[in-house]
Coordinates of C-alpha atoms in Angstrom, one line a residue:
Chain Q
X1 CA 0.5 -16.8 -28.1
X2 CA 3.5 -13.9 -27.5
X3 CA 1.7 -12.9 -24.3
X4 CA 1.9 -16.4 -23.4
X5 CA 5.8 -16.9 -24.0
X6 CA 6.4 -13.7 -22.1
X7 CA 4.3 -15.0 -19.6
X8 CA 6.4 -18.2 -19.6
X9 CA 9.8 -16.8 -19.5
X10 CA 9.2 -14.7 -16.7
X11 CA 7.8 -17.5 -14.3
X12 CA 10.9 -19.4 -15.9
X13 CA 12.7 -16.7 -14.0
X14 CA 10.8 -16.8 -10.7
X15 CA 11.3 -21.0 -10.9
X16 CA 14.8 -20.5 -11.3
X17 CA 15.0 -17.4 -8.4
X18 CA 13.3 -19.8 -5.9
X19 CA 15.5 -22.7 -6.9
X20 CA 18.8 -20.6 -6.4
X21 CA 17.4 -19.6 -3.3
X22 CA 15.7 -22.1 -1.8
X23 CA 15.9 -21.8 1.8
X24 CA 13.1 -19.0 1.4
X25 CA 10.6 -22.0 -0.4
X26 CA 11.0 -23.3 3.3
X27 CA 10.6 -20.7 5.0
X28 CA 7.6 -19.5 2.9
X29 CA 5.5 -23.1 3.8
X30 CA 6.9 -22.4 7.8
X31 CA 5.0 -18.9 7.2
X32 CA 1.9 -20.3 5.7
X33 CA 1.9 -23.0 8.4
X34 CA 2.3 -20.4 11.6
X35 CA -0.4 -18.2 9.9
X36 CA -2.6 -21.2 9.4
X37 CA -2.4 -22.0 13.4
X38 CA -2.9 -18.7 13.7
X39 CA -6.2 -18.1 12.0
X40 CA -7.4 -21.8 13.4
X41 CA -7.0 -20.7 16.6
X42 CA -8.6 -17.6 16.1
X43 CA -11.7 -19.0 15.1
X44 CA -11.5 -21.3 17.7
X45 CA -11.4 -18.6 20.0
X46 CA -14.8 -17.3 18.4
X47 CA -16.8 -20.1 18.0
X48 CA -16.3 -21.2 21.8
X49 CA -18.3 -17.8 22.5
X50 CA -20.6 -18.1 19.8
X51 CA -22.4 -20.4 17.2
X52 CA -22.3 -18.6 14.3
X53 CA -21.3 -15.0 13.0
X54 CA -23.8 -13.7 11.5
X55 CA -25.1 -16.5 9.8
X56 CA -21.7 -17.8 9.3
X57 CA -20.8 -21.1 10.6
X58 CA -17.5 -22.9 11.7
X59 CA -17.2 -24.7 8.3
X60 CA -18.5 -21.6 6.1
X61 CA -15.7 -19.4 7.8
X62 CA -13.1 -22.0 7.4
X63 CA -14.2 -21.8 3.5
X64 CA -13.8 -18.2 3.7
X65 CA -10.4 -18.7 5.1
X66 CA -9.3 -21.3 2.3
X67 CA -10.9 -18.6 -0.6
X68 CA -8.5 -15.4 1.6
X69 CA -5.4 -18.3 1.1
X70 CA -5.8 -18.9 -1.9
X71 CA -6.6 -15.6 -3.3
X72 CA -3.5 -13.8 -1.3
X73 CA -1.5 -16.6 -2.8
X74 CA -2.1 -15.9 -6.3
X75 CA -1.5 -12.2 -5.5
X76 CA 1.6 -12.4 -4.1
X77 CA 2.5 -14.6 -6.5
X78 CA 2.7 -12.2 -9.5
X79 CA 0.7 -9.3 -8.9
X80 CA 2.3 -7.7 -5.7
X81 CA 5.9 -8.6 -6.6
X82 CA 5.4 -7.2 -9.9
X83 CA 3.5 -4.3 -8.9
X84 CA 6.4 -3.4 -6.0
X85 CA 8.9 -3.5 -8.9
X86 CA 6.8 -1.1 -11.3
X87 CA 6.7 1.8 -8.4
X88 CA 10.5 0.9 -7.8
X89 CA 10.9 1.0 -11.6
X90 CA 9.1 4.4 -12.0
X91 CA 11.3 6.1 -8.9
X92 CA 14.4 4.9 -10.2
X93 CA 14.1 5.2 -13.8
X94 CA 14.6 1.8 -14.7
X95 CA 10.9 1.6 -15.7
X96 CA 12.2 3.2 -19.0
X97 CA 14.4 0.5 -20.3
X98 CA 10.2 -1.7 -20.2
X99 CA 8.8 0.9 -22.1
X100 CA 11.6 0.3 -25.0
X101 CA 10.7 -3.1 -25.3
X102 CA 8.8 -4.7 -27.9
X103 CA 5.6 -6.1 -25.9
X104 CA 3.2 -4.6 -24.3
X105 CA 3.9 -2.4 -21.5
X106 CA 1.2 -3.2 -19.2
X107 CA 1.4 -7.2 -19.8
X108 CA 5.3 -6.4 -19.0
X109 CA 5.0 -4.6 -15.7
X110 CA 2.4 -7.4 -14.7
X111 CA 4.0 -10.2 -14.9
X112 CA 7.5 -9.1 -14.1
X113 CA 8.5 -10.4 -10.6
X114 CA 7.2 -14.6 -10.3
X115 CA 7.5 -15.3 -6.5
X116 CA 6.8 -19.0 -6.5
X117 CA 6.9 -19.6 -2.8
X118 CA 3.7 -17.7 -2.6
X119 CA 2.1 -21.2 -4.3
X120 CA 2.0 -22.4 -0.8
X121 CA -0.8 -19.7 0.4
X122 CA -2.6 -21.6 -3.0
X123 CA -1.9 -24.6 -2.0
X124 CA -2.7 -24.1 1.8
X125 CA -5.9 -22.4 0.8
X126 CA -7.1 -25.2 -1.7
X127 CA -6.5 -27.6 1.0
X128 CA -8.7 -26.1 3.8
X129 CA -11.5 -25.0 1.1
X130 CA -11.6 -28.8 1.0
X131 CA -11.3 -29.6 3.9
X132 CA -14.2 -27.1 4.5
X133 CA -16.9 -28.5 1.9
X134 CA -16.2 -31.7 3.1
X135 CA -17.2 -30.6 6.8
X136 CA -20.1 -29.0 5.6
X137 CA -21.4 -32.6 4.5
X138 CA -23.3 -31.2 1.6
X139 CA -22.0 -32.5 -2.1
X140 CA -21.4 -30.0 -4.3
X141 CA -23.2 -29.3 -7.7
X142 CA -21.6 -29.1 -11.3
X143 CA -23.3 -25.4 -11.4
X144 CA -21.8 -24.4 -7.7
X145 CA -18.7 -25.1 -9.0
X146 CA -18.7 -23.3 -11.6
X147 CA -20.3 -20.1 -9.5
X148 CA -17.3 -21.2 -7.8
X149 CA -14.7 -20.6 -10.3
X150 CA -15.8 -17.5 -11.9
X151 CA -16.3 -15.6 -9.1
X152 CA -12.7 -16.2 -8.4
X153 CA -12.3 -15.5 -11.7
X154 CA -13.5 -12.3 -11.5
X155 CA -12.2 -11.3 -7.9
X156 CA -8.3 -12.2 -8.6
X157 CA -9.7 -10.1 -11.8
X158 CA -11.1 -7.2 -9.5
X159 CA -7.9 -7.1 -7.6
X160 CA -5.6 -7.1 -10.0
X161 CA -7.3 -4.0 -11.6
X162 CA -7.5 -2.6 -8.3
X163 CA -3.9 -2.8 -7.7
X164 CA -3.3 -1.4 -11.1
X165 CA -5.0 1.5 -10.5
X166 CA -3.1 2.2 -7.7
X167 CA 0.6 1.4 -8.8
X168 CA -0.2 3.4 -11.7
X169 CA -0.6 6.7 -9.8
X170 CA 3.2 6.3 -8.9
X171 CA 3.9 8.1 -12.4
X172 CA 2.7 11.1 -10.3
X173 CA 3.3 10.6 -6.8
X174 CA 6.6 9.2 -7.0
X175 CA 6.7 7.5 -3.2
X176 CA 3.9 5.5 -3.2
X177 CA 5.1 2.4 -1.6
X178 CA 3.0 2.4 1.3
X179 CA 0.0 2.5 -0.2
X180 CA 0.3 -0.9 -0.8
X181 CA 1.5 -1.1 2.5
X182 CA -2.4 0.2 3.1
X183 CA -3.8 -2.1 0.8
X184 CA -2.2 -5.1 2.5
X185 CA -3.6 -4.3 6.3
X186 CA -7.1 -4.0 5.2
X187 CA -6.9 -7.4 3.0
X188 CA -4.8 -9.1 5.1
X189 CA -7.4 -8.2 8.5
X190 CA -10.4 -7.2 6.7
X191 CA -10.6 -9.4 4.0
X192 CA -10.1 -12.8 6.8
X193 CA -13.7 -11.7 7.5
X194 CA -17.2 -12.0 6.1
X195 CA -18.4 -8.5 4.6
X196 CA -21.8 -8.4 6.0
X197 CA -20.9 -8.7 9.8
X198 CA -19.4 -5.1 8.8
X199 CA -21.4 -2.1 10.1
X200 CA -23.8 -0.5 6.8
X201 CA -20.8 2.5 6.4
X202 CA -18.2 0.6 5.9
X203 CA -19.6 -2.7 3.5
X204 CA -19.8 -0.2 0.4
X205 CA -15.8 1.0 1.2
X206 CA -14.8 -3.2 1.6
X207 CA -17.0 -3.4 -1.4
X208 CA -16.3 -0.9 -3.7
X209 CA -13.1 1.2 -2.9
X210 CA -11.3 -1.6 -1.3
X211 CA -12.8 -4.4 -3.5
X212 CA -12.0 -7.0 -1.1
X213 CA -15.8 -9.0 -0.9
X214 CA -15.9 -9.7 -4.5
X215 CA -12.3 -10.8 -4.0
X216 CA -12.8 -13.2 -0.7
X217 CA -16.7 -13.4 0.7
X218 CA -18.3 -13.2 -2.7
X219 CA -16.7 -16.7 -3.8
X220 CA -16.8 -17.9 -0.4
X221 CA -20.8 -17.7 -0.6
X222 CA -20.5 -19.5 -4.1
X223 CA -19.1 -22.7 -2.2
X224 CA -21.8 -22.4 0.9
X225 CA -24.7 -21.8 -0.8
X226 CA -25.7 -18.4 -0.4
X227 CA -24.5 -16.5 -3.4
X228 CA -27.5 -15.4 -5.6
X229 CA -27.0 -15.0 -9.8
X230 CA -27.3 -11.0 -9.0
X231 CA -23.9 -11.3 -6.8
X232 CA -22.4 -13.4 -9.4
X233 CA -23.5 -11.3 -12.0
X234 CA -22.3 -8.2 -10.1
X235 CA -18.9 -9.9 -9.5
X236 CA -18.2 -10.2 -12.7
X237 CA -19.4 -6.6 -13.8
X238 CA -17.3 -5.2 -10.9
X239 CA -14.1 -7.3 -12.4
X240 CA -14.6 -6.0 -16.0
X241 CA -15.1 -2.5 -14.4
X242 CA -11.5 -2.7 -12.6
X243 CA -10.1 -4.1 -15.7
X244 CA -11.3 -1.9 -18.1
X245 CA -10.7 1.7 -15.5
X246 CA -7.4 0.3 -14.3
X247 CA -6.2 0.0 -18.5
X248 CA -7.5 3.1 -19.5
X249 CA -5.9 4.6 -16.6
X250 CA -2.5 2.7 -17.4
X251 CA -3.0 4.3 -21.1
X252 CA -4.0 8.2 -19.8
X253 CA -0.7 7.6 -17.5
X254 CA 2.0 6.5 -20.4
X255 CA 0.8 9.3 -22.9
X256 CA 1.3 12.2 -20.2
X257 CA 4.8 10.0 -18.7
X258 CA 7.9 12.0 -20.1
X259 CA 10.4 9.5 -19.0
X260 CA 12.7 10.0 -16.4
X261 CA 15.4 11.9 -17.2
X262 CA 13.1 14.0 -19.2
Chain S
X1 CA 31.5 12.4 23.2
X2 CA 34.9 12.0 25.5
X3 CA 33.6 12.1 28.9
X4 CA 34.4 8.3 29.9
X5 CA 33.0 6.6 33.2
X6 CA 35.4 5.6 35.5
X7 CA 34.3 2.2 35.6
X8 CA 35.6 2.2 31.8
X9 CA 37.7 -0.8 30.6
X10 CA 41.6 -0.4 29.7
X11 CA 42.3 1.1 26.3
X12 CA 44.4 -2.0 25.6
X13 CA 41.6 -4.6 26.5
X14 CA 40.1 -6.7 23.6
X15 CA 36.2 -5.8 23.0
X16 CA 33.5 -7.4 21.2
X17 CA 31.4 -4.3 20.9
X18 CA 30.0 -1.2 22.9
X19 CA 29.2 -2.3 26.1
X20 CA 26.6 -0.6 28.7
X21 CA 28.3 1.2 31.7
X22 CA 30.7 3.0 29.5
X23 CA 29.0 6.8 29.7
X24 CA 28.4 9.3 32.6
X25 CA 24.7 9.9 33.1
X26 CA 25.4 13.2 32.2
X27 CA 27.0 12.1 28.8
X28 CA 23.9 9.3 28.5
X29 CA 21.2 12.7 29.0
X30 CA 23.4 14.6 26.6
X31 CA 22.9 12.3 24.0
X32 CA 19.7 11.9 24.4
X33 CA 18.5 15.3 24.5
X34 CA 20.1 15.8 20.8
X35 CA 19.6 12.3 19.5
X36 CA 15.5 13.1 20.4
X37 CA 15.9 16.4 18.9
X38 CA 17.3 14.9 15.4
X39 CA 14.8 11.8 15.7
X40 CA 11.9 14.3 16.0
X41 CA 13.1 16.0 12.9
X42 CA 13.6 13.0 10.5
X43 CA 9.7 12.0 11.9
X44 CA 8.4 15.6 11.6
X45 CA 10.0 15.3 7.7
X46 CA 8.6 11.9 6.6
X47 CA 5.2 12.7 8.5
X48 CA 3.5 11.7 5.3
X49 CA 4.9 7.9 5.8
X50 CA 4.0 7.8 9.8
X51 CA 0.4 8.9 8.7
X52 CA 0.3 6.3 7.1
X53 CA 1.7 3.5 9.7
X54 CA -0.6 5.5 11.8
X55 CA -3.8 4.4 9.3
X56 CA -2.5 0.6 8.9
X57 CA -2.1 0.0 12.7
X58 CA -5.7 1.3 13.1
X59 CA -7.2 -1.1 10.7
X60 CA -6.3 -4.5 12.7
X61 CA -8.4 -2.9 16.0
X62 CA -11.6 -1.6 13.6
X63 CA -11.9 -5.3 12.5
X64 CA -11.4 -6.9 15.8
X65 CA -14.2 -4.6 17.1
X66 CA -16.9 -5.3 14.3
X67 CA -15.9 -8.7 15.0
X68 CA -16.4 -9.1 19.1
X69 CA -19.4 -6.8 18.7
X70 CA -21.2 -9.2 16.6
X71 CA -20.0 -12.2 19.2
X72 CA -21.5 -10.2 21.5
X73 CA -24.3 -8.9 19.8
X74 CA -27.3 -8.1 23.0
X75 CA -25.4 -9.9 25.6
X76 CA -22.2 -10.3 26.9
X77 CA -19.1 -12.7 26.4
X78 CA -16.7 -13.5 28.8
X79 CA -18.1 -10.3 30.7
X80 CA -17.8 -7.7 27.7
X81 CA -20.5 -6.4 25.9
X82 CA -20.2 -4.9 22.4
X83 CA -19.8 -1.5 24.3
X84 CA -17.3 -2.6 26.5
X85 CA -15.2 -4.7 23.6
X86 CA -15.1 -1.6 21.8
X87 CA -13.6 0.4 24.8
X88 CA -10.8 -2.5 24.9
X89 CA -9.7 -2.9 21.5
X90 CA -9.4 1.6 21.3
X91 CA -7.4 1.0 24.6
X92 CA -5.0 -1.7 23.2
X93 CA -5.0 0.3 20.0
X94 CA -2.9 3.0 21.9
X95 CA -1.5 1.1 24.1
X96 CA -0.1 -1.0 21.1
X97 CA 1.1 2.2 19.7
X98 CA 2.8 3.0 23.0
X99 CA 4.6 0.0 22.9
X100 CA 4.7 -0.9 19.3
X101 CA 8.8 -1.7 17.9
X102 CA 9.5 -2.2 14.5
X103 CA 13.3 -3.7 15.1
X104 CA 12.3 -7.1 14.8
X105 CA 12.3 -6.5 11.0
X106 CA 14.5 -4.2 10.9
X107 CA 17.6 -6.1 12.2
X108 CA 17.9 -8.4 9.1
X109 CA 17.8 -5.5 7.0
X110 CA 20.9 -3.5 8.7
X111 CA 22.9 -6.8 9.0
X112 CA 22.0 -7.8 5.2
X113 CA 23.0 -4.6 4.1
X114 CA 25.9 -3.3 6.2
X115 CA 24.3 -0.3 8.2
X116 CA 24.8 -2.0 11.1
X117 CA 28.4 -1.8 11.0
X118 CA 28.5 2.3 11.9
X119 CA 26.1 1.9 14.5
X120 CA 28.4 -0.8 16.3
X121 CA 31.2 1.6 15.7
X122 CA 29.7 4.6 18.0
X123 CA 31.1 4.7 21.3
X124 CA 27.3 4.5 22.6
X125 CA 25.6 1.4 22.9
X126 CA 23.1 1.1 19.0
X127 CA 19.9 0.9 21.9
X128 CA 20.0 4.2 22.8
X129 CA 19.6 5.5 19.4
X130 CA 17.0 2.6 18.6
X131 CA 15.0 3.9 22.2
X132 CA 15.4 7.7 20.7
X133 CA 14.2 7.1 17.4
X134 CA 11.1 4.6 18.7
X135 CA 10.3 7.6 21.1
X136 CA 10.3 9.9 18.9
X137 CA 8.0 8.1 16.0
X138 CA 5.5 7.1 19.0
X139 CA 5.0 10.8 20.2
X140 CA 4.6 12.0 16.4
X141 CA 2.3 9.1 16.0
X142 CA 0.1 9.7 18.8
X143 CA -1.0 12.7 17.2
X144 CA -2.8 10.3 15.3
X145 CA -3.9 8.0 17.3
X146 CA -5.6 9.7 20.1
X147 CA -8.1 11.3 18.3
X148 CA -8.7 8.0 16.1
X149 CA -9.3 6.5 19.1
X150 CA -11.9 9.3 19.9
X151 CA -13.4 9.0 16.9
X152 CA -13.8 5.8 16.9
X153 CA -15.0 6.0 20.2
X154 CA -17.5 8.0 19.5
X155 CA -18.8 6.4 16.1
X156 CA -19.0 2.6 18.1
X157 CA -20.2 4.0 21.1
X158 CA -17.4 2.4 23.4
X159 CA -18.2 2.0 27.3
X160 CA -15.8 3.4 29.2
X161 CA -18.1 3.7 32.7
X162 CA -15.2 1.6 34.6
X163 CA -12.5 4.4 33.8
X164 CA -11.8 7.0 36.4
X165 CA -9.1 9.6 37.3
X166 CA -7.6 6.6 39.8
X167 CA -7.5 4.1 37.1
X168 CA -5.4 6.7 34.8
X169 CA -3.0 7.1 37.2
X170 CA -2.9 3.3 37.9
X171 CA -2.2 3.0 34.6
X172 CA 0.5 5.7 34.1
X173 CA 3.1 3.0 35.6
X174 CA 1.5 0.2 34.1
X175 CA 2.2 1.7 30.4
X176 CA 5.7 3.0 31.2
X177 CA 6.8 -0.4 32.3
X178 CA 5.0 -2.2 29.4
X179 CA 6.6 -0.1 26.8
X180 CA 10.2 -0.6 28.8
X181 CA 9.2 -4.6 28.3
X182 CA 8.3 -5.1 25.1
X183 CA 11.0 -2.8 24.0
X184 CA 13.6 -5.2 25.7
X185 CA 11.8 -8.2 24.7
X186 CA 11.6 -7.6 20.9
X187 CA 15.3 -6.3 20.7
X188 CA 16.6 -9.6 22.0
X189 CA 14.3 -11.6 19.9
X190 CA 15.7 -9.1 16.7
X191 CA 19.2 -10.2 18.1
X192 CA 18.3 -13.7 16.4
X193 CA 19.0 -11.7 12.9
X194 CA 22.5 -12.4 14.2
X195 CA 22.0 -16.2 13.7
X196 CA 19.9 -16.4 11.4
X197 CA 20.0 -14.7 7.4
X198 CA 15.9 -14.7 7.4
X199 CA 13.5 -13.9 10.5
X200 CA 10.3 -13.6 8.9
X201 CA 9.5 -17.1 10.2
X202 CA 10.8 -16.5 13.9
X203 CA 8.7 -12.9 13.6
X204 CA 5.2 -15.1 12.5
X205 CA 5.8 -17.2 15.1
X206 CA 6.5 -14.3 17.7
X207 CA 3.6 -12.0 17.1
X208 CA 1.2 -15.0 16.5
X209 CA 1.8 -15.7 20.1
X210 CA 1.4 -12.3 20.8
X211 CA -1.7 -12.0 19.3
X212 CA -3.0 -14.5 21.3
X213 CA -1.4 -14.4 24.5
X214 CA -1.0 -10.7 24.7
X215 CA -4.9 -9.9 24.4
X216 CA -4.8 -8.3 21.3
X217 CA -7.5 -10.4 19.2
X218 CA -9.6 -10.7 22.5
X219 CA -9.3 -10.3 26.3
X220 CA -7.7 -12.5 27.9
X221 CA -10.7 -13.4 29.7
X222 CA -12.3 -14.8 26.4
X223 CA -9.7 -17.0 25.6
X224 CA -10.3 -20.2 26.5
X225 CA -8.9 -21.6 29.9
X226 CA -5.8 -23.4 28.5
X227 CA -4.5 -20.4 26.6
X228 CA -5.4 -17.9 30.0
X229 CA -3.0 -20.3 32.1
X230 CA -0.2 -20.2 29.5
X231 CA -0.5 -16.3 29.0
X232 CA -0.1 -15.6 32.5
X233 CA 3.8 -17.4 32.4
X234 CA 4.2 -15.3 29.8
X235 CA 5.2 -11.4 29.6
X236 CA 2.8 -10.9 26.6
X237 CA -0.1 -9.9 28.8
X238 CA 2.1 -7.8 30.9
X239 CA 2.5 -5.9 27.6
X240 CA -0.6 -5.4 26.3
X241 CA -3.5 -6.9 28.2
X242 CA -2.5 -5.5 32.1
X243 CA -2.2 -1.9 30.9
X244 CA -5.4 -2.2 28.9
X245 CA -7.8 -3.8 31.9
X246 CA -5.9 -1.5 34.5
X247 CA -7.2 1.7 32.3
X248 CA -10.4 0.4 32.1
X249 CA -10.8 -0.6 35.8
X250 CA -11.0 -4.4 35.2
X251 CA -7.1 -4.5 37.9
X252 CA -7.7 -3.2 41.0
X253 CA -6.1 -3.9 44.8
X254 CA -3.7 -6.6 44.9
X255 CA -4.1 -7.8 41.5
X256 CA -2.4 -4.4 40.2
X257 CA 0.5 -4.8 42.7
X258 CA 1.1 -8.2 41.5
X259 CA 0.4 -7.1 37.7
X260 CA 3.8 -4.4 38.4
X261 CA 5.5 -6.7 40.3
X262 CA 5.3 -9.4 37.2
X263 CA 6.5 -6.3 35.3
X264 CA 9.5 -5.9 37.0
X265 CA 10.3 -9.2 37.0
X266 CA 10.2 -10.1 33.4
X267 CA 12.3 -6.8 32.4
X268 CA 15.0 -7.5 34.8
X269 CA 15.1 -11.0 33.2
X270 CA 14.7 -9.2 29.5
X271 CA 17.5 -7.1 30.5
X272 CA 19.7 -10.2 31.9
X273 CA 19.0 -12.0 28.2
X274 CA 19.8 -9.0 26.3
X275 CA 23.1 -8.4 28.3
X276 CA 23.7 -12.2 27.3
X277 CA 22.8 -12.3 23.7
X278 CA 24.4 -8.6 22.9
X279 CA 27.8 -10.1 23.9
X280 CA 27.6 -13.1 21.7
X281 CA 25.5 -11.4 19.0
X282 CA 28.2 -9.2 18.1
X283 CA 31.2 -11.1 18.8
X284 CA 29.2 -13.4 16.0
X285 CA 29.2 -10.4 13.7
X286 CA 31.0 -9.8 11.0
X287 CA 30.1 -7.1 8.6
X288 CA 29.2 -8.2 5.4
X289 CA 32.6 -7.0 2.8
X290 CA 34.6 -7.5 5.8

C-alpha cells in the first residue's frame, strides 16, 4: 500500500512535468509517428524482396513491431528516466539525500523520473499489435492471451532487472552513462528484429547478456502462435532471475557505498 | 589571432556575427594546426567514451547484415548476395563513420545552455572549430573501426571480388567530398536549433530520410523504384550510397563523373544555404541571461 502511494506521487510528478511542459507531449507523438513511418517502410522495403524472414511473415513482424513499441514505451516511461537519474545521483552526490529517506531505496531510485510522453510508444505499439492480429485473420484464444500477457510480464520484468544491474555498477565506475547509451543501440536495432534470424553466436548474447528476446520476440511468438510452454516457462524463470540478481546486487552495492563525501 | 584579411569589414560597421572571409589562409592553417592538436588531446583523454560511440555505431550495420543475408539467403536480391550485402553494409559502416556529425543534436544543447555564446564571440567562424573537433574524433575513431570492419569481414565472409586498387582511388575523392557534404548539410539543418527550442522531431524526420534515401538500411538498388527516383534528387546518396558502390566497383565510367559532379553541386548549394541561414541564425540569437 506505501509502495503504491510512492508510486503514485511520483507519476503525480511526471503528469504535472508533462503538463507544464507540454509542447514536448507533441513532440513525443510527432517522434512516435516519424519512427512508425520509418519502420513501415522498412518492412516494406523487405517484404518486396522476400515473403517471409525466416518464417516470419508481414503480419507476424508487424506484431513484433507493436510488442518493441510497446515494450520501449513502458521503459522509457519509468525505467530509463529513473535509471539516468540514479547514475546522475550517484556522480553528483545527490543520490544520498534517497538513501535518508524513509522508503525503500531501490523502489525509490526506480520510480523516480515519470516521463509520460513515452505513453505514446504504448499507445502506438498497442495499436499496431492490433492492427497486426487482426491482419493475421486468426481469433485469438483466452489462453494466448494470457501467454500473451505474462510473457510481457516477465520481459518488462527481465529488463527492468537488466537495467538494474547495470545502473547499479555506477556505485563503482562513476561515468557509466554510456552504457546505457550501449544498451539502447542494441534494443533499439536489435531488438526491432526476430532473434532466430540471428546467426547461432550471437542468439545466446540477444538472449542472455542483452535479454532483449524474452523482452520483444518471446511475447511476439505468444500472439502468432509459435511460442511453446517451455519458452514461456523460460521467460518467466529468466525474469525472476534478473529480478532476484539485479536486488541482491542493489543490496551487495549499498552495504560496501560509503556515501559521497565519505 | 591579429592578422586580419584585407578584405576585412570597417571596425565601425554593425555585425551580426563572425563572418567567413575574415582570416588570411595563413591565419585559417594556423588555427588549425593547434585547434587539431588540442581536439586530438581532449579525444585521446576521453578514449574510453569514443570506444564506446565506436561500439554503438557498429551495432546498426551488424543487424542490417543478419538481416539482408537472410533476404538473400542462396540467391540474390536486387543483385547482392548475402556475401556481397555484407561487403556493403562494412563499407557504409566506415564510410558512415567518415562522414558521421553529431551537431545536429548538439546545437540545441549549446543554445539551451549558453555555450554557444563564447564560440560566437571568437574572431573565427564556430565551423572551424566544429570541422577540427569532428576530424579529430573521426581519426581517433577509425582506430576502431577499421579493424571491426575486418573482423567482421572476416567472421561474415563479405565479398569484396569487385574492389581493386582503381576503385580505392576512385573512391578517395568520392569520400572526401561526401564527408565535405554531409558536414555542410547537417550544420545548416542544426542551424534550425536557432528557430526552434526542440529538434528531436526535425532530427527523426532527417535521418529517417537518410536512412532510406542514403542507402544505409539497403542499397539503393533494393529500394523500390519510387524511393530510387526520389533518392537520386536528393544529396543523401551522394553521402553514403556513391562512395560505398564506387569502393566496391558497382560506379564506373561516366556514372562516377556524374556521381562527383552531383557532389559538387549539392555542396556549392549546401554552402550557399549555410551562408544564408548563418546570417539570419545569429542575428536571431540572443543568448539566454542576455
Amino acid at each position: 500500500m506505501h509502495t503504491l502511494r510512492v508510486v503514485r506521487a511520483f507519476l503525480a510528478v511526471g503528469v504535472l512535468n508533462i503538463v507544464q511542459y507540454r509542447s514536448d507531449f507533441v513532440i513525443a507523438v510527432l517522434n512516435a509517428v516519424v519512427n512508425l513511418v520509418t519502420q513501415l517502410l522498412g518492412l516494406s522495403v523487405i517484404f518486396t524482396n522476400t515473403a517471409d524472414l525466416r518464417g516470419w511473415t508481414p503480419d507476424d513482424l508487424l506484431i513484433l513491431i507493436g510488442v518493441h513499441f510497446f515494450i520501449s514505451g513502458l521503459v522509457g516511461l519509468v525505467v530509463r528516466p529513473s535509471m539516468e537519474a540514479l547514475m546522475e545521483g550517484i556522480r553528483l552526490g545527490t543520490f544520498d539525500y534517497t538513501l535518508t529517506k524513509p522508503a525503500d531505496a531501490q523502489l525509490l531510485a526506480s520510480v523516480r523520473v515519470f516521463a509520460p510522453q513515452s505513453l505514446t510508444d504504448v499507445v502506438v505499439g498497442t495499436g499496431i499489435i492490433a492492427v497486426g492480429i487482426a491482419r493475421t485473420g486468426r481469433g485469438l484464444g483466452a489462453a494466448e492471451v494470457l501467454l500473451f500477457l505474462v510473457t510481457l510480464l516477465a520481459g518488462f520484468a527481465t529488463v527492468y532487472g537488466f537495467l538494474l544491474l547495470l545502473s547499479t555498477m555506477a556505485f563503482w565506475f562513476v561515468r557509466l552513462d554510456n552504457i546505457l547509451v550501449i544498451f539502447q543501440a542494441l534494443f533499439g536495432n536489435a531488438g526491432r528484429w526476430p532473434v532466430g534470424i540471428f546467426p547461432g553466436w550471437m542468439r545466446p548474447v540477444l538472449t542472455f547478456v542483452v535479454p532483449i528476446a524474452f523482452a520483444v520476440t518471446v511475447p511476439a511468438q505468444a500472439l502468432t502462435g509459435s511460442l511453446s510452454v517451455t519458452g514461456a516457462l523460460t521467460s518467466v524463470g529468466v525474469a525472476v532471475l534478473f529480478l532476484v540478481a539485479s536486488r541482491a546486487f542493489w543490496l551487495v552495492a549499498l552495504r560496501r557505498y560509503t556515501g559521497a563525501s565519505a | 589571432m591579429t592578422t586580419r584579411a584585407p578584405d576585412a569589414p570597417p571596425a565601425g560597421r554593425p555585425r551580426s556575427g563572425p563572418s567567413f572571409g575574415r582570416f588570411s589562409g595563413a591565419a585559417l592553417a594556423a588555427y588549425y594546426r593547434q585547434q587539431l592538436i588540442s581536439t586530438l588531446a581532449v579525444n585521446l583523454a576521453y578514449r574510453g567514451a569514443v570506444a564506446i560511440w565506436v561500439l554503438t555505431s557498429i551495432i546498426q550495420p551488424l543487424v542490417f547484415i543478419v538481416v539482408w543475408r537472410t533476404v538473400a539467403g542462396g540467391g540474390s536480391t536486387g543483385g547482392y548476395s548475402a556475401a556481397e550485402f555484407v561487403a556493403y553494409f562494412l563499407v557504409m559502416m566506415v564510410v558512415d563513420h567518415l562522414t558521421f556529425i553529431w551537431h545536429m543534436w548538439e546545437f540545441e544543447y549549446r543554445i539551451r545552455n549558453g555555450t554557444f555564446s563564447p564560440l560566437l564571440l571568437r574572431p573565427v567562424h564556430p565551423i572551424h572549430n566544429d570541422v577540427c573537433e569532428n576530424l579529430s574524433y573521426k581519426l581517433i575513431g577509425l582506430v576502431g573501426i577499421l579493424p571491426a570492419a575486418v573482423l567482421l569481414a572476416v567472421v561474415f565472409d563479405a565479398d569484396l571480388s569487385g574492389t581493386s586498387p582503381t576503385t580505392v582511388l576512385a573512391f578517395a575523392p568520392a569520400v572526401l567530398l561526401a564527408m565535405v557534404l554531409r558536414f555542410v548539410v547537417e550544420w545548416c539543418v542544426a542551424l534550425a536549433a536557432f528557430w526552434l527550442t526542440k529538434v528531436s522531431a526535425l532530427n527523426a524526420v532527417f535521418f529517417s530520410l537518410f536512412t532510406f534515401l542514403g542507402g544505409q538500411f539497403a542499397p539503393l538498388d533494393v529500394l523500390p523504384g519510387w524511393m530510387q527516383t526520389l533518392a537520386a534528387w536528393t544529396p543523401f546518396p551522394w553521402t553514403l550510397a556513391f562512395p560505398v558502390e564506387v569502393l566496391l566497383g558497382r560506379r564506373s565510367g561516366s556514372d562516377l563523373l556524374l556521381g562527383y559532379g552531383a557532389q559538387l553541386l549539392w555542396i556549392a548549394v549546401a554552402l550557399l544555404v549555410l551562408r544564408l541561414l548563418w546570417g539570419r541564425a545569429t542575428r536571431r540569437y540572443s543568448a539566454v541571461g542576455a
